[in-house]
CSV table of C-alpha atoms in Angstrom, one decimal:
chain,number,residue,atom,x,y,z
A,1,SER,CA,0.0,0.0,0.0
A,2,THR,CA,1.1,3.6,-0.5
A,3,LEU,CA,1.9,6.0,2.2
A,4,PHE,CA,-1.3,8.0,1.6
A,5,GLY,CA,-3.4,4.9,1.6
A,6,ARG,CA,-2.3,4.4,5.2
A,7,LEU,CA,-3.1,7.9,6.5
A,8,LYS,CA,-5.7,8.2,9.2
A,9,PRO,CA,-8.0,11.2,10.0
A,10,TYR,CA,-6.6,14.0,12.0
A,11,LYS,CA,-7.4,13.9,15.7
A,12,MET,CA,-8.3,17.2,17.2
A,13,GLU,CA,-6.6,17.5,20.6
A,14,GLY,CA,-7.6,21.0,21.7
A,15,ILE,CA,-9.0,24.4,20.9
A,16,ARG,CA,-8.0,27.9,21.9
A,17,ILE,CA,-10.2,30.9,21.6
A,18,SER,CA,-9.1,34.6,22.0
A,19,ASN,CA,-11.2,37.7,22.2
A,20,LEU,CA,-14.6,36.0,21.8
A,21,ARG,CA,-17.3,37.5,24.0
A,22,SER,CA,-16.1,37.1,27.6
A,23,ILE,CA,-13.1,34.9,26.6
A,24,GLU,CA,-9.9,37.0,26.5
A,25,ASP,CA,-7.7,33.9,26.0
A,26,SER,CA,-8.8,30.4,26.8
A,27,ASP,CA,-5.3,28.9,26.3
A,28,PHE,CA,-5.6,25.4,24.8
A,29,VAL,CA,-8.6,23.5,26.2
A,30,PRO,CA,-8.0,19.8,25.7
A,31,LEU,CA,-10.8,18.0,23.9
A,32,LEU,CA,-11.3,14.7,25.9
A,33,PRO,CA,-14.1,12.2,25.8
A,34,LEU,CA,-15.6,14.0,28.8
A,35,ASN,CA,-14.9,17.7,29.5
A,36,ILE,CA,-16.4,19.5,32.5
A,37,LEU,CA,-16.4,23.3,32.4
A,38,LEU,CA,-16.5,25.1,35.7
A,39,GLY,CA,-16.4,28.9,36.2
A,40,ALA,CA,-18.2,32.0,37.4
A,41,ASN,CA,-21.1,33.4,35.4
A,42,SER,CA,-19.9,35.2,32.3
A,43,SER,CA,-16.5,33.5,32.4
A,44,GLY,CA,-16.9,32.0,28.8
A,45,LYS,CA,-18.3,28.5,29.4
A,46,SER,CA,-21.2,29.0,27.1
A,47,SER,CA,-19.1,30.9,24.5
A,48,LEU,CA,-16.7,28.0,24.3
A,49,LEU,CA,-19.5,25.5,23.9
A,50,ARG,CA,-21.3,27.6,21.3
A,51,THR,CA,-18.2,27.8,19.2
A,52,PHE,CA,-18.7,24.3,17.8
A,53,PRO,CA,-22.2,25.0,16.4
A,54,LEU,CA,-20.8,28.4,15.2
A,55,PHE,CA,-18.3,26.5,13.1
A,56,GLN,CA,-21.0,24.1,11.9
A,57,GLN,CA,-23.3,26.8,10.7
A,58,SER,CA,-20.4,28.6,9.1
A,59,LEU,CA,-19.5,25.5,7.1
A,60,GLU,CA,-23.0,24.6,6.2
A,61,THR,CA,-24.0,28.1,4.9
A,62,ARG,CA,-22.5,30.1,2.1
A,63,THR,CA,-21.3,33.4,3.6
A,64,THR,CA,-19.4,36.5,2.5
A,65,GLY,CA,-16.9,35.8,5.3
A,66,PRO,CA,-15.4,32.8,7.0
A,67,ILE,CA,-17.7,32.9,10.0
A,68,LEU,CA,-21.5,33.2,10.1
A,69,TRP,CA,-21.9,34.9,13.4
A,70,PHE,CA,-25.7,34.5,13.5
A,71,GLY,CA,-27.7,31.7,12.0
A,72,HIS,CA,-29.9,28.7,12.7
A,73,LEU,CA,-27.7,27.2,15.4
A,74,VAL,CA,-26.2,30.2,17.3
A,75,ASP,CA,-26.4,33.9,17.3
A,76,PHE,CA,-23.4,35.9,18.3
A,77,GLY,CA,-24.7,39.0,16.6
A,78,SER,CA,-22.0,40.6,14.5
A,79,PHE,CA,-18.2,40.6,14.6
A,80,ALA,CA,-18.3,43.7,16.8
A,81,ASP,CA,-20.9,42.0,19.1
A,82,ALA,CA,-18.8,38.8,19.3
A,83,LYS,CA,-15.5,40.5,20.0
A,84,ASN,CA,-14.4,40.7,23.7
A,85,TYR,CA,-15.0,44.3,25.0
A,86,CYS,CA,-11.6,44.2,26.7
A,87,ALA,CA,-9.8,42.9,23.6
A,88,LYS,CA,-6.4,44.5,23.2
A,89,GLY,CA,-6.6,44.2,19.4
A,90,ASP,CA,-9.3,44.3,16.8
A,91,GLU,CA,-9.3,40.5,16.1
A,92,ILE,CA,-10.8,37.2,17.2
A,93,SER,CA,-8.8,34.1,16.8
A,94,PHE,CA,-9.5,30.3,16.9
A,95,SER,CA,-6.6,27.8,17.2
A,96,PHE,CA,-6.9,24.1,16.8
A,97,ARG,CA,-4.4,21.6,18.1
A,98,ALA,CA,-4.3,18.3,16.2
A,99,LYS,CA,-2.2,15.2,15.7
A,100,SER,CA,-1.3,14.6,12.1
A,101,PRO,CA,-2.4,11.4,10.4
A,102,LEU,CA,1.2,10.4,9.6
A,103,PRO,CA,1.7,6.7,10.3
A,104,ASN,CA,4.3,5.4,12.6
A,105,THR,CA,6.6,4.0,10.0
A,106,GLY,CA,9.9,4.2,11.8
A,107,THR,CA,11.5,5.2,8.5
A,108,GLN,CA,12.7,8.4,6.9
A,109,GLU,CA,10.3,8.1,3.9
A,110,ILE,CA,8.4,11.3,4.5
A,111,PHE,CA,10.7,14.0,6.0
A,112,PRO,CA,14.3,12.7,5.9
A,113,SER,CA,15.5,15.4,8.3
A,114,ARG,CA,12.6,14.8,10.6
A,115,SER,CA,12.7,11.0,11.1
A,116,GLN,CA,12.7,11.3,14.9
A,117,ALA,CA,9.3,12.9,14.8
A,118,ILE,CA,8.0,10.3,12.3
A,119,MET,CA,9.2,7.5,14.6
A,120,LEU,CA,7.3,9.0,17.5
A,121,GLY,CA,4.2,8.3,15.5
A,122,GLN,CA,2.2,11.5,15.0
A,123,ILE,CA,3.2,15.1,14.7
A,124,GLU,CA,1.4,17.7,16.7
A,125,MET,CA,0.4,20.8,14.9
A,126,ASP,CA,-1.4,24.0,15.7
A,127,VAL,CA,-3.5,25.9,13.2
A,128,THR,CA,-4.8,29.4,14.0
A,129,LEU,CA,-7.4,31.5,12.1
A,130,VAL,CA,-7.3,35.2,13.0
A,131,LEU,CA,-10.3,37.2,12.0
A,132,LYS,CA,-10.9,41.0,11.6
A,133,ALA,CA,-13.7,43.1,10.3
A,134,SER,CA,-13.3,45.2,7.2
A,135,PRO,CA,-14.5,48.9,7.2
A,136,SER,CA,-17.7,47.6,5.7
A,137,LYS,CA,-18.1,45.3,8.7
A,138,VAL,CA,-17.5,42.1,6.7
A,139,THR,CA,-15.4,39.5,8.7
A,140,TYR,CA,-12.3,38.3,6.8
A,141,PRO,CA,-9.3,36.1,7.7
A,142,SER,CA,-6.4,38.4,8.3
A,143,GLU,CA,-4.0,35.7,9.2
A,144,TYR,CA,-3.4,32.0,9.1
A,145,ARG,CA,-0.8,30.5,11.4
A,146,LEU,CA,0.5,26.9,11.2
A,147,ALA,CA,3.1,25.5,13.6
A,148,PHE,CA,4.4,21.9,13.4
A,149,LEU,CA,7.6,20.2,14.3
A,150,ASN,CA,9.9,23.3,14.7
A,151,ASP,CA,8.4,25.2,11.9
A,152,LYS,CA,6.1,28.3,12.1
A,153,LEU,CA,4.3,29.7,9.0
A,154,ASN,CA,2.2,32.9,9.1
A,155,PHE,CA,0.2,34.2,6.2
A,156,HIS,CA,-1.3,37.7,6.3
A,157,PHE,CA,-4.2,38.9,4.2
A,158,ASN,CA,-6.1,42.1,3.6
A,159,SER,CA,-9.9,42.4,3.5
A,160,ASP,CA,-9.8,41.7,-0.3
A,161,GLY,CA,-8.1,38.4,0.3
A,162,LYS,CA,-4.8,39.5,-1.1
A,163,VAL,CA,-1.6,38.3,0.5
A,164,THR,CA,0.0,41.1,2.4
A,165,GLY,CA,2.8,39.0,4.0
A,166,ALA,CA,4.2,35.6,4.8
A,167,VAL,CA,6.7,34.7,7.4
A,168,VAL,CA,8.3,31.3,7.6
A,169,ASN,CA,10.4,30.6,10.7
A,170,GLY,CA,11.0,34.3,11.1
A,171,VAL,CA,11.9,35.0,7.5
A,172,SER,CA,9.6,37.3,5.5
A,173,PHE,CA,8.5,36.4,2.0
A,174,GLU,CA,6.3,39.5,1.5
A,175,ASP,CA,8.0,40.6,-1.7
A,176,ARG,CA,7.5,37.2,-3.3
A,177,LEU,CA,3.8,36.9,-2.6
A,178,LYS,CA,2.3,40.2,-3.7
A,179,THR,CA,0.5,38.7,-6.6
A,180,HIS,CA,-1.1,35.8,-4.6
A,181,ALA,CA,-4.6,35.9,-3.1
A,182,LEU,CA,-6.6,33.7,-0.8
A,183,VAL,CA,-8.7,31.5,-3.1
A,184,GLU,CA,-11.8,31.0,-0.9
A,185,VAL,CA,-12.8,33.4,1.8
A,186,GLY,CA,-16.4,32.1,2.3
A,187,GLN,CA,-15.4,29.3,4.5
A,188,ILE,CA,-13.5,28.9,7.8
A,189,PHE,CA,-10.4,27.5,6.0
């Protein structure tokens, strides 16, 4: 069988939410078979739980932006309503921690310089979607971040979906990406 024939689905390990309603920064919340959320009123328990149907309605419905803030499953109002009133910036971000579906081959067939990670079985990765609102109040993805192994990739976009910058492991590739654009802004990713 081929390598890709042996791949398994990603396993989501945790979620992190920043600047959504009463959540300033949740840090990574592990997703276990059973999670119990405890906290004072207005500490973000419901906002965290309502995030999952928010993603579902955003994926099920065609929208002008990546997130459908109000719909048939949840109603967060608008981006401005959903943003934490104490937010230090003008963005809301969602991060997902997952284990890659790479098989435990014990060989160097995928990343020759990264064989130790392959032999460990699965590679942990973090994917972050940073959202902002345009002057016309349309939500758009302003940044995608990807971190895996020892690598960090950040891609920045303007409200038109044009690439405004890319940084890979601290090295800027802005000049090389001026002609590129985000292909689909109507979905979460």
